[in-house]
Every structure is written in structure tokens, then in C-alpha cells.
Amino acid sequence: MAKPKSSYGRVLSALVYKILLEEADEGHPLLVASGVPERKTIRKSLVDQYKVEVNPRTISLTLFDLERIGIVVQKDHSKRGGWYPVREIDEDFARVILLSLYGSNALPNNEIKEIATALAPVIGKSVPEEYDRMFSSEITPWEKRIPGNMAVINEAIKRNRRISYTYALNADDGNVYPPREGYIPDKTVNPLTIIAQHGDFYLLYSLGGKDQIRSLRIDNIYSAKISREQRIVPEGFSIKEYMRDRPYAFTGEIQEFKVLLEKDEHSHENGKIRFIRQYFGNQPKYERSADGKLYATIRTDWNSFKWWYIQYADVFTIISPEAMRDEMRKYAKNLWKKVRK
């Protein structure tokens, strides 16, 4: 059985297919007899358009993969006469590409936005020009609502406009439904960007100032529309700086948390650093005290630290702040009451 393609592989397949759609015209190097020029052309386009470096062999394998699933064919199999697309991306393939894009570091955010917007009509069955009406009344499964909402959000940011929406309700049957009329009024916010965190997609938005930034699950947004009001972006706001210390889609003030790395049965604690690095990168600072204990200082928001620490409470001891120590004591006490029943 063939192994499923990696997220990067699926993204690369989508990009190569996109290049074929744009460049594989009659007489173009992509359709000449030699296989070398076609790979060079695709490779150059990947670098020029998407800043992605790929070796020729990988491009060849990607082309064969696309042929195998019926997306492209060789013009002349006997003479390797180049490649050309034979059909548009269908809904299932587009959905796979979209989810792969937002789960990959292979592309910069602006390129992801462009491709996601282009895919939205395929998945959402809507006309790309009619952003203001997109999904305003149609109830669709979450996987179809996500790209539609993304298209509205990205277009609003492009136009520098605010967006309005209503937020879905969670029902006791496990499904999500649009709010009843009048139950939750329309909200109008300033969209900042789309972020992907641990398999879920969020809208990061502002109510006005830097201390009023919030996040919202995109799959729970209904009736997203572009407002006529001008978008307000907090002065000095940088999405890169904002998300640098936030491993989860939580908002709130950044503060410092200090933890002690517990030693394992072999009296080692260095291996625990990976549990910090995989969430907070290389930002945390480490220090070893005179008695040989290893400490880490982590900068993040309150809720991000809380939910990270719950996963690794048996590995780290909270040193400060005292308020977080109190919070975890309450959490542990409540948890013990529930599990002892």
C-alpha cells in the first residue's frame, strides 16, 4: 500500500498543478520533447512565485503523482512530450489542498491566502465576486464553510474593511447550528489575519486597540459579510510579534512564567527542554542555579501557559508567578474530586 503524501507533498502537488494551469501553453517549454526544460521551468516558477526550492527529481515525482490521480497527463508518453492539465481541481482534492496549506510551513501566509481564496469557489460552490453574499443564508458542513469564510475575511483585509458575522451555537447532539434570529446579534470587527493552531482555524481580530485583540473559530462563523466601514488596525501591531509567544490561539497580555525542570530517574533534566521548545520555540531562557537545578523562563499569555502546563505538570514545577501556582492548585483539587468518584 502506498504511503499517504506528506503535507508538504500535497502542497507541492497543488503548486505544480497551478503552474501548469498558468504556463503550459502550446509551444511552451513545459510541452516540448525534453523533460529537462519542463523541470527547470517549474523549478524556476516555484522559486520566483513561492520562494520554494525543489530539486528536479522531486518535481518529476510530483508530475507522475499528478498523472496517476488524473490531474495531468503527458502530451506524448513515447517521447515524453511535456505535461498539461486535463481537468479542474475537484472539491475533494481542493479540500485536501486547503487543509494541507494551513498545516504547512512551506509557504508564506500571503501565498496561502491567495491560493485559499482561489479554492473557495471550488469548495463553497459560490461565485468569487460575490464575497458580500457568500454563505449569508446557506447552511453548509463545516469543511465547506471554512474556505468560504476565509475568502470573505481575506477579501475584507485586502479592501481594508471590517466584517460582520453571527456566531454558531453548539447543540446537545454534538453538531453546530446557526444562531436563532435575534438570539445573537451581528457583530462587526476588524479582521487582522487567519491563523491555524493544532488543526483548527481562527480569525484574529481587533475591537479597536492593542489590548482588544480576540480570536474566533472560523468554522463557527455564519453569515460573514464585508462591511462598508473602514478597518482599524491597532497602531504598531505585528502579527509575527503577536503570535511569536503564543502557541495557542489565546489572547491576553504576555507575561513571564518560571518553571523548574524535574530530573528523571537517571537524574537528567535536559531532555525536558523539548517539551518547551516544541511549543515556545527558542524564546525561553534557561538558567542553572548554584545547587545545580535547571530553570526555564517562558514568555506567553496566561491561558497558553495554563493549557501547556496541564499537559506536562509531571515534568515541570511552577516557580512563579504565585497566581498561576494558585490556579493550578484549584485545578488539581477539582480534578481530584472528579476522578475519585
mmCIF file of C-alpha atoms in Angstrom:
data_model
loop_
_atom_site.group_PDB
_atom_site.id
_atom_site.type_symbol
_atom_site.label_atom_id
_atom_site.label_comp_id
_atom_site.label_asym_id
_atom_site.label_seq_id
_atom_site.Cartn_x
_atom_site.Cartn_y
_atom_site.Cartn_z
ATOM 1 C CA MET A 1 0.000 0.000 0.000
ATOM 2 C CA ALA A 2 1.364 3.407 -0.925
ATOM 3 C CA LYS A 3 2.111 5.771 1.912
ATOM 4 C CA PRO A 4 -0.088 8.869 2.105
ATOM 5 C CA LYS A 5 1.610 12.008 0.834
ATOM 6 C CA SER A 6 3.012 14.373 3.426
ATOM 7 C CA SER A 7 1.501 17.796 3.974
ATOM 8 C CA TYR A 8 4.468 19.320 2.129
ATOM 9 C CA GLY A 9 3.996 16.853 -0.739
ATOM 10 C CA ARG A 10 0.342 17.786 -1.154
ATOM 11 C CA VAL A 11 1.200 21.481 -1.113
ATOM 12 C CA LEU A 12 3.869 20.924 -3.748
ATOM 13 C CA SER A 13 1.388 18.994 -5.910
ATOM 14 C CA ALA A 14 -1.037 21.905 -5.726
ATOM 15 C CA LEU A 15 1.639 24.426 -6.657
ATOM 16 C CA VAL A 16 2.944 22.424 -9.608
ATOM 17 C CA TYR A 17 -0.609 21.972 -10.873
ATOM 18 C CA LYS A 18 -1.227 25.721 -10.501
ATOM 19 C CA ILE A 19 1.934 26.442 -12.526
ATOM 20 C CA LEU A 20 0.786 24.028 -15.246
ATOM 21 C CA LEU A 21 -2.567 25.811 -15.474
ATOM 22 C CA GLU A 22 -0.818 29.167 -15.832
ATOM 23 C CA GLU A 23 2.113 28.276 -18.076
ATOM 24 C CA ALA A 24 1.511 25.063 -20.070
ATOM 25 C CA ASP A 25 0.505 26.699 -23.338
ATOM 26 C CA GLU A 26 1.253 25.348 -26.814
ATOM 27 C CA GLY A 27 4.934 25.758 -27.631
ATOM 28 C CA HIS A 28 5.869 26.472 -24.019
ATOM 29 C CA PRO A 29 8.932 24.606 -22.596
ATOM 30 C CA LEU A 30 6.564 22.615 -20.400
ATOM 31 C CA LEU A 31 5.259 20.907 -23.554
ATOM 32 C CA VAL A 32 8.434 20.325 -25.538
ATOM 33 C CA ALA A 33 10.010 16.917 -26.098
ATOM 34 C CA SER A 34 12.758 17.063 -23.477
ATOM 35 C CA GLY A 35 11.915 16.508 -19.831
ATOM 36 C CA VAL A 36 14.763 18.724 -18.618
ATOM 37 C CA PRO A 37 13.372 22.142 -19.675
ATOM 38 C CA GLU A 38 9.973 21.404 -18.132
ATOM 39 C CA ARG A 39 11.529 20.636 -14.749
ATOM 40 C CA LYS A 40 13.728 23.741 -14.956
ATOM 41 C CA THR A 41 10.727 25.890 -15.832
ATOM 42 C CA ILE A 42 8.638 24.528 -12.972
ATOM 43 C CA ARG A 43 11.562 24.830 -10.580
ATOM 44 C CA LYS A 44 12.133 28.467 -11.578
ATOM 45 C CA SER A 45 8.430 29.260 -11.165
ATOM 46 C CA LEU A 46 8.386 27.674 -7.701
ATOM 47 C CA VAL A 47 11.292 29.870 -6.644
ATOM 48 C CA ASP A 48 10.066 33.068 -8.325
ATOM 49 C CA GLN A 49 6.433 32.815 -7.245
ATOM 50 C CA TYR A 50 6.534 30.921 -3.955
ATOM 51 C CA LYS A 51 10.173 31.044 -2.723
ATOM 52 C CA VAL A 52 10.203 27.229 -2.564
ATOM 53 C CA GLU A 53 13.388 25.364 -3.533
ATOM 54 C CA VAL A 54 12.733 21.886 -5.023
ATOM 55 C CA ASN A 55 15.156 19.530 -6.737
ATOM 56 C CA PRO A 56 14.365 18.261 -10.298
ATOM 57 C CA ARG A 57 13.777 14.662 -9.169
ATOM 58 C CA THR A 58 11.099 15.776 -6.700
ATOM 59 C CA ILE A 59 9.391 17.753 -9.459
ATOM 60 C CA SER A 60 9.406 14.679 -11.723
ATOM 61 C CA LEU A 61 7.881 12.515 -8.990
ATOM 62 C CA THR A 62 5.253 15.188 -8.341
ATOM 63 C CA LEU A 63 4.316 15.264 -12.037
ATOM 64 C CA PHE A 64 3.948 11.482 -12.087
ATOM 65 C CA ASP A 65 1.799 11.645 -8.928
ATOM 66 C CA LEU A 66 -0.466 14.203 -10.586
ATOM 67 C CA GLU A 67 -0.741 11.994 -13.657
ATOM 68 C CA ARG A 68 -1.550 8.950 -11.531
ATOM 69 C CA ILE A 69 -4.558 10.658 -9.945
ATOM 70 C CA GLY A 70 -5.775 12.022 -13.269
ATOM 71 C CA ILE A 71 -4.970 15.705 -12.780
ATOM 72 C CA VAL A 72 -2.417 15.977 -15.614
ATOM 73 C CA VAL A 73 -1.187 13.751 -18.461
ATOM 74 C CA GLN A 74 1.903 13.644 -20.616
ATOM 75 C CA LYS A 75 1.324 15.074 -24.070
ATOM 76 C CA ASP A 76 3.188 12.184 -25.685
ATOM 77 C CA HIS A 77 4.102 9.207 -23.493
ATOM 78 C CA SER A 78 6.505 7.672 -26.023
ATOM 79 C CA LYS A 79 8.592 10.827 -26.440
ATOM 80 C CA ARG A 80 7.957 12.437 -23.048
ATOM 81 C CA GLY A 81 6.449 15.390 -24.770
ATOM 82 C CA GLY A 82 5.708 17.511 -21.724
ATOM 83 C CA TRP A 83 2.748 17.750 -19.373
ATOM 84 C CA TYR A 84 -0.570 19.543 -19.445
ATOM 85 C CA PRO A 85 -3.624 19.740 -17.133
ATOM 86 C CA VAL A 86 -6.705 17.785 -18.151
ATOM 87 C CA ARG A 87 -9.333 18.919 -15.650
ATOM 88 C CA GLU A 88 -10.040 21.476 -12.982
ATOM 89 C CA ILE A 89 -9.455 20.679 -9.327
ATOM 90 C CA ASP A 90 -12.488 18.930 -7.891
ATOM 91 C CA GLU A 91 -13.988 19.609 -4.479
ATOM 92 C CA ASP A 92 -12.340 16.742 -2.583
ATOM 93 C CA PHE A 93 -8.882 17.485 -3.946
ATOM 94 C CA ALA A 94 -9.314 21.201 -3.223
ATOM 95 C CA ARG A 95 -10.280 20.475 0.396
ATOM 96 C CA VAL A 96 -7.170 18.333 0.888
ATOM 97 C CA ILE A 97 -5.010 21.096 -0.581
ATOM 98 C CA LEU A 98 -6.568 23.749 1.653
ATOM 99 C CA LEU A 99 -6.098 21.788 4.861
ATOM 100 C CA SER A 100 -2.528 20.960 3.805
ATOM 101 C CA LEU A 101 -1.710 24.586 3.093
ATOM 102 C CA TYR A 102 -2.722 25.757 6.547
ATOM 103 C CA GLY A 103 -0.863 22.905 8.197
ATOM 104 C CA SER A 104 2.421 23.515 6.391
ATOM 105 C CA ASN A 105 5.335 25.908 6.766
ATOM 106 C CA ALA A 106 6.245 25.542 3.094
ATOM 107 C CA LEU A 107 4.589 28.803 2.019
ATOM 108 C CA PRO A 108 4.386 32.360 3.369
ATOM 109 C CA ASN A 109 0.964 33.460 4.632
ATOM 110 C CA ASN A 110 0.278 35.814 1.717
ATOM 111 C CA GLU A 111 0.631 32.948 -0.789
ATOM 112 C CA ILE A 112 -1.592 30.697 1.328
ATOM 113 C CA LYS A 113 -4.265 33.402 1.376
ATOM 114 C CA GLU A 114 -4.122 33.757 -2.414
ATOM 115 C CA ILE A 115 -4.498 30.029 -3.046
ATOM 116 C CA ALA A 116 -7.184 29.605 -0.354
ATOM 117 C CA THR A 117 -9.214 32.397 -1.924
ATOM 118 C CA ALA A 118 -8.850 30.776 -5.356
ATOM 119 C CA LEU A 119 -10.022 27.430 -3.957
ATOM 120 C CA ALA A 120 -13.011 28.815 -2.065
ATOM 121 C CA PRO A 121 -15.365 28.808 -5.083
ATOM 122 C CA VAL A 122 -14.473 25.169 -5.803
ATOM 123 C CA ILE A 123 -15.301 24.056 -2.277
ATOM 124 C CA GLY A 124 -18.037 26.505 -1.446
ATOM 125 C CA LYS A 125 -19.900 26.388 -4.765
ATOM 126 C CA SER A 126 -20.074 30.173 -4.795
ATOM 127 C CA VAL A 127 -19.184 32.944 -7.210
ATOM 128 C CA PRO A 128 -15.855 34.545 -6.212
ATOM 129 C CA GLU A 129 -17.024 38.099 -6.981
ATOM 130 C CA GLU A 130 -19.981 37.894 -4.602
ATOM 131 C CA TYR A 131 -17.989 37.984 -1.380
ATOM 132 C CA ASP A 132 -20.582 40.104 0.407
ATOM 133 C CA ARG A 133 -23.291 37.449 -0.064
ATOM 134 C CA MET A 134 -21.169 34.357 0.354
ATOM 135 C CA PHE A 135 -22.829 31.857 2.692
ATOM 136 C CA SER A 136 -25.100 34.546 4.122
ATOM 137 C CA SER A 137 -28.046 32.144 4.300
ATOM 138 C CA GLU A 138 -26.850 28.735 3.118
ATOM 139 C CA ILE A 139 -26.156 26.194 5.867
ATOM 140 C CA THR A 140 -23.154 24.094 4.882
ATOM 141 C CA PRO A 141 -20.955 21.491 6.571
ATOM 142 C CA TRP A 142 -18.022 22.984 8.488
ATOM 143 C CA GLU A 143 -15.430 21.948 5.911
ATOM 144 C CA LYS A 144 -17.303 23.910 3.236
ATOM 145 C CA ARG A 145 -17.938 26.906 5.485
ATOM 146 C CA ILE A 146 -14.235 27.351 6.375
ATOM 147 C CA PRO A 147 -12.931 28.296 2.898
ATOM 148 C CA GLY A 148 -15.952 30.487 2.241
ATOM 149 C CA ASN A 149 -15.345 32.402 5.458
ATOM 150 C CA MET A 150 -11.639 32.582 4.647
ATOM 151 C CA ALA A 151 -12.427 34.135 1.276
ATOM 152 C CA VAL A 152 -14.629 36.803 2.888
ATOM 153 C CA ILE A 153 -12.018 37.559 5.572
ATOM 154 C CA ASN A 154 -9.117 37.766 3.118
ATOM 155 C CA GLU A 155 -11.066 39.979 0.744
ATOM 156 C CA ALA A 156 -12.078 42.288 3.616
ATOM 157 C CA ILE A 157 -8.429 42.615 4.670
ATOM 158 C CA LYS A 158 -7.476 43.308 1.049
ATOM 159 C CA ARG A 159 -10.125 46.047 0.847
ATOM 160 C CA ASN A 160 -9.181 47.284 4.337
ATOM 161 C CA ARG A 161 -12.786 46.815 5.518
ATOM 162 C CA ARG A 162 -14.402 45.409 8.654
ATOM 163 C CA ILE A 163 -16.529 42.236 8.611
ATOM 164 C CA SER A 164 -19.840 41.369 10.238
ATOM 165 C CA TYR A 165 -20.945 37.881 11.280
ATOM 166 C CA THR A 166 -23.085 35.810 13.607
ATOM 167 C CA TYR A 167 -21.576 33.046 15.728
ATOM 168 C CA ALA A 168 -22.793 29.460 15.720
ATOM 169 C CA LEU A 169 -24.381 27.599 18.633
ATOM 170 C CA ASN A 170 -23.232 24.210 19.920
ATOM 171 C CA ALA A 171 -26.212 21.861 20.253
ATOM 172 C CA ASP A 172 -26.574 18.897 22.601
ATOM 173 C CA ASP A 173 -26.498 16.491 19.626
ATOM 174 C CA GLY A 174 -22.840 17.366 19.056
ATOM 175 C CA ASN A 175 -23.469 19.477 15.960
ATOM 176 C CA VAL A 176 -23.073 23.181 15.336
ATOM 177 C CA TYR A 177 -26.014 25.248 14.118
ATOM 178 C CA PRO A 178 -26.527 28.864 13.079
ATOM 179 C CA PRO A 179 -27.946 31.080 15.840
ATOM 180 C CA ARG A 180 -31.667 31.647 16.026
ATOM 181 C CA GLU A 181 -32.734 35.000 14.637
ATOM 182 C CA GLY A 182 -32.276 37.680 17.239
ATOM 183 C CA TYR A 183 -30.569 35.324 19.702
ATOM 184 C CA ILE A 184 -27.072 36.601 18.980
ATOM 185 C CA PRO A 185 -26.848 39.977 17.236
ATOM 186 C CA ASP A 186 -24.496 40.556 14.327
ATOM 187 C CA LYS A 187 -21.007 41.575 15.384
ATOM 188 C CA THR A 188 -18.705 43.846 13.404
ATOM 189 C CA VAL A 189 -14.962 43.514 13.957
ATOM 190 C CA ASN A 190 -11.607 44.445 12.423
ATOM 191 C CA PRO A 191 -10.088 41.313 10.804
ATOM 192 C CA LEU A 192 -6.313 41.063 11.245
ATOM 193 C CA THR A 193 -5.348 37.644 9.877
ATOM 194 C CA ILE A 194 -6.185 33.931 9.742
ATOM 195 C CA ILE A 195 -4.149 31.579 11.904
ATOM 196 C CA ALA A 196 -4.019 27.788 12.148
ATOM 197 C CA GLN A 197 -3.460 26.237 15.575
ATOM 198 C CA HIS A 198 -3.367 22.480 16.225
ATOM 199 C CA GLY A 199 -5.720 21.597 13.366
ATOM 200 C CA ASP A 200 -8.249 24.405 13.875
ATOM 201 C CA PHE A 201 -8.584 27.705 12.018
ATOM 202 C CA TYR A 202 -9.108 31.022 13.778
ATOM 203 C CA LEU A 203 -9.846 34.609 12.841
ATOM 204 C CA LEU A 204 -7.644 37.008 14.759
ATOM 205 C CA TYR A 205 -9.474 40.307 15.038
ATOM 206 C CA SER A 206 -9.423 43.597 16.926
ATOM 207 C CA LEU A 207 -12.187 45.574 18.559
ATOM 208 C CA GLY A 208 -10.032 48.678 18.282
ATOM 209 C CA GLY A 209 -6.891 48.855 20.399
ATOM 210 C CA LYS A 210 -3.930 46.563 21.048
ATOM 211 C CA ASP A 211 -5.497 45.353 24.288
ATOM 212 C CA GLN A 212 -8.716 44.402 22.487
ATOM 213 C CA ILE A 213 -7.440 41.610 20.231
ATOM 214 C CA ARG A 214 -9.522 38.415 20.211
ATOM 215 C CA SER A 215 -9.687 35.107 18.326
ATOM 216 C CA LEU A 216 -12.659 33.239 16.860
ATOM 217 C CA ARG A 217 -13.127 29.743 15.423
ATOM 218 C CA ILE A 218 -13.694 30.203 11.691
ATOM 219 C CA ASP A 219 -15.853 27.086 11.337
ATOM 220 C CA ASN A 220 -18.355 28.582 13.809
ATOM 221 C CA ILE A 221 -18.838 31.808 11.847
ATOM 222 C CA TYR A 222 -22.106 32.235 9.931
ATOM 223 C CA SER A 223 -23.249 34.973 7.563
ATOM 224 C CA ALA A 224 -19.810 36.531 7.184
ATOM 225 C CA LYS A 225 -20.094 39.757 5.194
ATOM 226 C CA ILE A 226 -17.773 42.595 4.253
ATOM 227 C CA SER A 227 -18.793 45.801 5.977
ATOM 228 C CA ARG A 228 -18.687 49.253 4.412
ATOM 229 C CA GLU A 229 -16.812 50.515 7.466
ATOM 230 C CA GLN A 230 -13.055 51.109 7.305
ATOM 231 C CA ARG A 231 -10.911 48.563 9.115
ATOM 232 C CA ILE A 232 -8.984 49.776 12.173
ATOM 233 C CA VAL A 233 -5.635 48.073 12.792
ATOM 234 C CA PRO A 234 -4.014 48.737 16.203
ATOM 235 C CA GLU A 235 -1.057 51.096 15.868
ATOM 236 C CA GLY A 236 2.249 49.225 15.735
ATOM 237 C CA PHE A 237 0.554 45.825 15.529
ATOM 238 C CA SER A 238 2.689 42.989 14.082
ATOM 239 C CA ILE A 239 1.155 39.546 13.589
ATOM 240 C CA LYS A 240 4.617 37.973 13.647
ATOM 241 C CA GLU A 241 5.435 39.507 17.029
ATOM 242 C CA TYR A 242 1.952 38.853 18.376
ATOM 243 C CA MET A 243 1.998 35.115 17.603
ATOM 244 C CA ARG A 244 5.672 34.567 18.468
ATOM 245 C CA ASP A 245 4.965 33.831 22.139
ATOM 246 C CA ARG A 246 1.505 32.284 21.715
ATOM 247 C CA PRO A 247 1.433 28.538 20.948
ATOM 248 C CA TYR A 248 -2.369 28.548 21.158
ATOM 249 C CA ALA A 249 -4.987 30.869 19.679
ATOM 250 C CA PHE A 250 -5.474 32.622 23.015
ATOM 251 C CA THR A 251 -5.249 36.349 23.538
ATOM 252 C CA GLY A 252 -4.185 38.380 26.531
ATOM 253 C CA GLU A 253 -1.149 40.137 27.914
ATOM 254 C CA ILE A 254 2.264 38.478 27.592
ATOM 255 C CA GLN A 255 3.971 37.803 30.927
ATOM 256 C CA GLU A 256 6.795 35.669 32.308
ATOM 257 C CA PHE A 257 6.388 32.218 33.870
ATOM 258 C CA LYS A 258 9.253 30.413 35.566
ATOM 259 C CA VAL A 259 9.377 26.617 35.855
ATOM 260 C CA LEU A 260 11.768 24.068 37.319
ATOM 261 C CA LEU A 261 12.711 21.160 35.049
ATOM 262 C CA GLU A 262 12.331 17.984 37.124
ATOM 263 C CA LYS A 263 15.043 15.323 36.876
ATOM 264 C CA ASP A 264 14.097 11.881 35.585
ATOM 265 C CA GLU A 265 15.066 8.510 37.085
ATOM 266 C CA HIS A 266 18.548 8.920 35.576
ATOM 267 C CA SER A 267 18.975 12.370 37.182
ATOM 268 C CA HIS A 268 18.696 14.095 33.789
ATOM 269 C CA GLU A 269 16.530 17.100 33.010
ATOM 270 C CA ASN A 270 17.873 18.407 29.673
ATOM 271 C CA GLY A 271 15.564 16.130 27.683
ATOM 272 C CA LYS A 272 12.570 18.016 29.077
ATOM 273 C CA ILE A 273 13.611 21.118 27.137
ATOM 274 C CA ARG A 274 11.989 19.642 24.008
ATOM 275 C CA PHE A 275 8.543 19.970 25.629
ATOM 276 C CA ILE A 276 9.190 23.699 25.933
ATOM 277 C CA ARG A 277 10.815 24.184 22.542
ATOM 278 C CA GLN A 278 8.079 22.463 20.528
ATOM 279 C CA TYR A 279 5.523 24.981 21.837
ATOM 280 C CA PHE A 280 7.534 28.132 22.553
ATOM 281 C CA GLY A 281 10.474 27.791 20.158
ATOM 282 C CA ASN A 282 13.816 29.260 21.129
ATOM 283 C CA GLN A 283 12.391 32.254 23.012
ATOM 284 C CA PRO A 284 12.508 30.806 26.574
ATOM 285 C CA LYS A 285 15.607 31.495 28.683
ATOM 286 C CA TYR A 286 17.351 28.773 30.716
ATOM 287 C CA GLU A 287 19.500 29.103 33.823
ATOM 288 C CA ARG A 288 21.183 26.671 36.201
ATOM 289 C CA SER A 289 21.290 27.677 39.851
ATOM 290 C CA ALA A 290 24.184 27.212 42.248
ATOM 291 C CA ASP A 291 22.607 23.999 43.566
ATOM 292 C CA GLY A 292 22.530 22.529 40.045
ATOM 293 C CA LYS A 293 18.786 22.894 39.328
ATOM 294 C CA LEU A 294 17.682 23.888 35.825
ATOM 295 C CA TYR A 295 15.036 26.594 35.379
ATOM 296 C CA ALA A 296 13.246 27.989 32.314
ATOM 297 C CA THR A 297 11.564 31.389 31.928
ATOM 298 C CA ILE A 298 8.740 31.341 29.386
ATOM 299 C CA ARG A 299 7.039 34.440 27.935
ATOM 300 C CA THR A 300 3.445 33.828 26.866
ATOM 301 C CA ASP A 301 -0.161 34.680 27.738
ATOM 302 C CA TRP A 302 -1.940 33.273 30.799
ATOM 303 C CA ASN A 303 -4.177 30.726 29.077
ATOM 304 C CA SER A 304 -1.463 29.440 26.736
ATOM 305 C CA PHE A 305 0.794 28.692 29.698
ATOM 306 C CA LYS A 306 -2.060 27.155 31.680
ATOM 307 C CA TRP A 307 -3.069 24.651 28.996
ATOM 308 C CA TRP A 308 0.530 23.861 28.130
ATOM 309 C CA TYR A 309 1.355 23.208 31.783
ATOM 310 C CA ILE A 310 -1.637 20.893 32.282
ATOM 311 C CA GLN A 311 -0.100 18.580 29.677
ATOM 312 C CA TYR A 312 3.319 18.497 31.358
ATOM 313 C CA ALA A 313 2.587 19.020 35.042
ATOM 314 C CA ASP A 314 4.510 15.840 35.933
ATOM 315 C CA VAL A 315 7.628 17.192 34.221
ATOM 316 C CA PHE A 316 7.788 20.801 35.454
ATOM 317 C CA THR A 317 7.197 22.653 38.727
ATOM 318 C CA ILE A 318 5.821 26.203 38.577
ATOM 319 C CA ILE A 319 8.044 28.629 40.476
ATOM 320 C CA SER A 320 6.309 31.903 39.588
ATOM 321 C CA PRO A 321 4.011 33.749 39.416
ATOM 322 C CA GLU A 322 2.227 32.725 42.605
ATOM 323 C CA ALA A 323 -1.154 33.424 40.986
ATOM 324 C CA MET A 324 -0.538 30.623 38.458
ATOM 325 C CA ARG A 325 0.521 28.274 41.267
ATOM 326 C CA ASP A 326 -2.824 29.037 42.972
ATOM 327 C CA GLU A 327 -4.677 28.462 39.696
ATOM 328 C CA MET A 328 -3.086 25.021 39.286
ATOM 329 C CA ARG A 329 -3.808 24.080 42.893
ATOM 330 C CA LYS A 330 -7.501 24.810 42.296
ATOM 331 C CA TYR A 331 -7.412 22.850 39.042
ATOM 332 C CA ALA A 332 -5.748 19.833 40.692
ATOM 333 C CA LYS A 333 -8.180 19.915 43.621
ATOM 334 C CA ASN A 334 -11.183 19.996 41.297
ATOM 335 C CA LEU A 335 -9.694 17.243 39.110
ATOM 336 C CA TRP A 336 -9.129 15.022 42.150
ATOM 337 C CA LYS A 337 -12.765 15.420 43.189
ATOM 338 C CA LYS A 338 -13.904 14.279 39.768
ATOM 339 C CA VAL A 339 -11.602 11.260 39.361
ATOM 340 C CA ARG A 340 -12.075 9.889 42.881
ATOM 341 C CA LYS A 341 -15.848 9.490 42.419
#
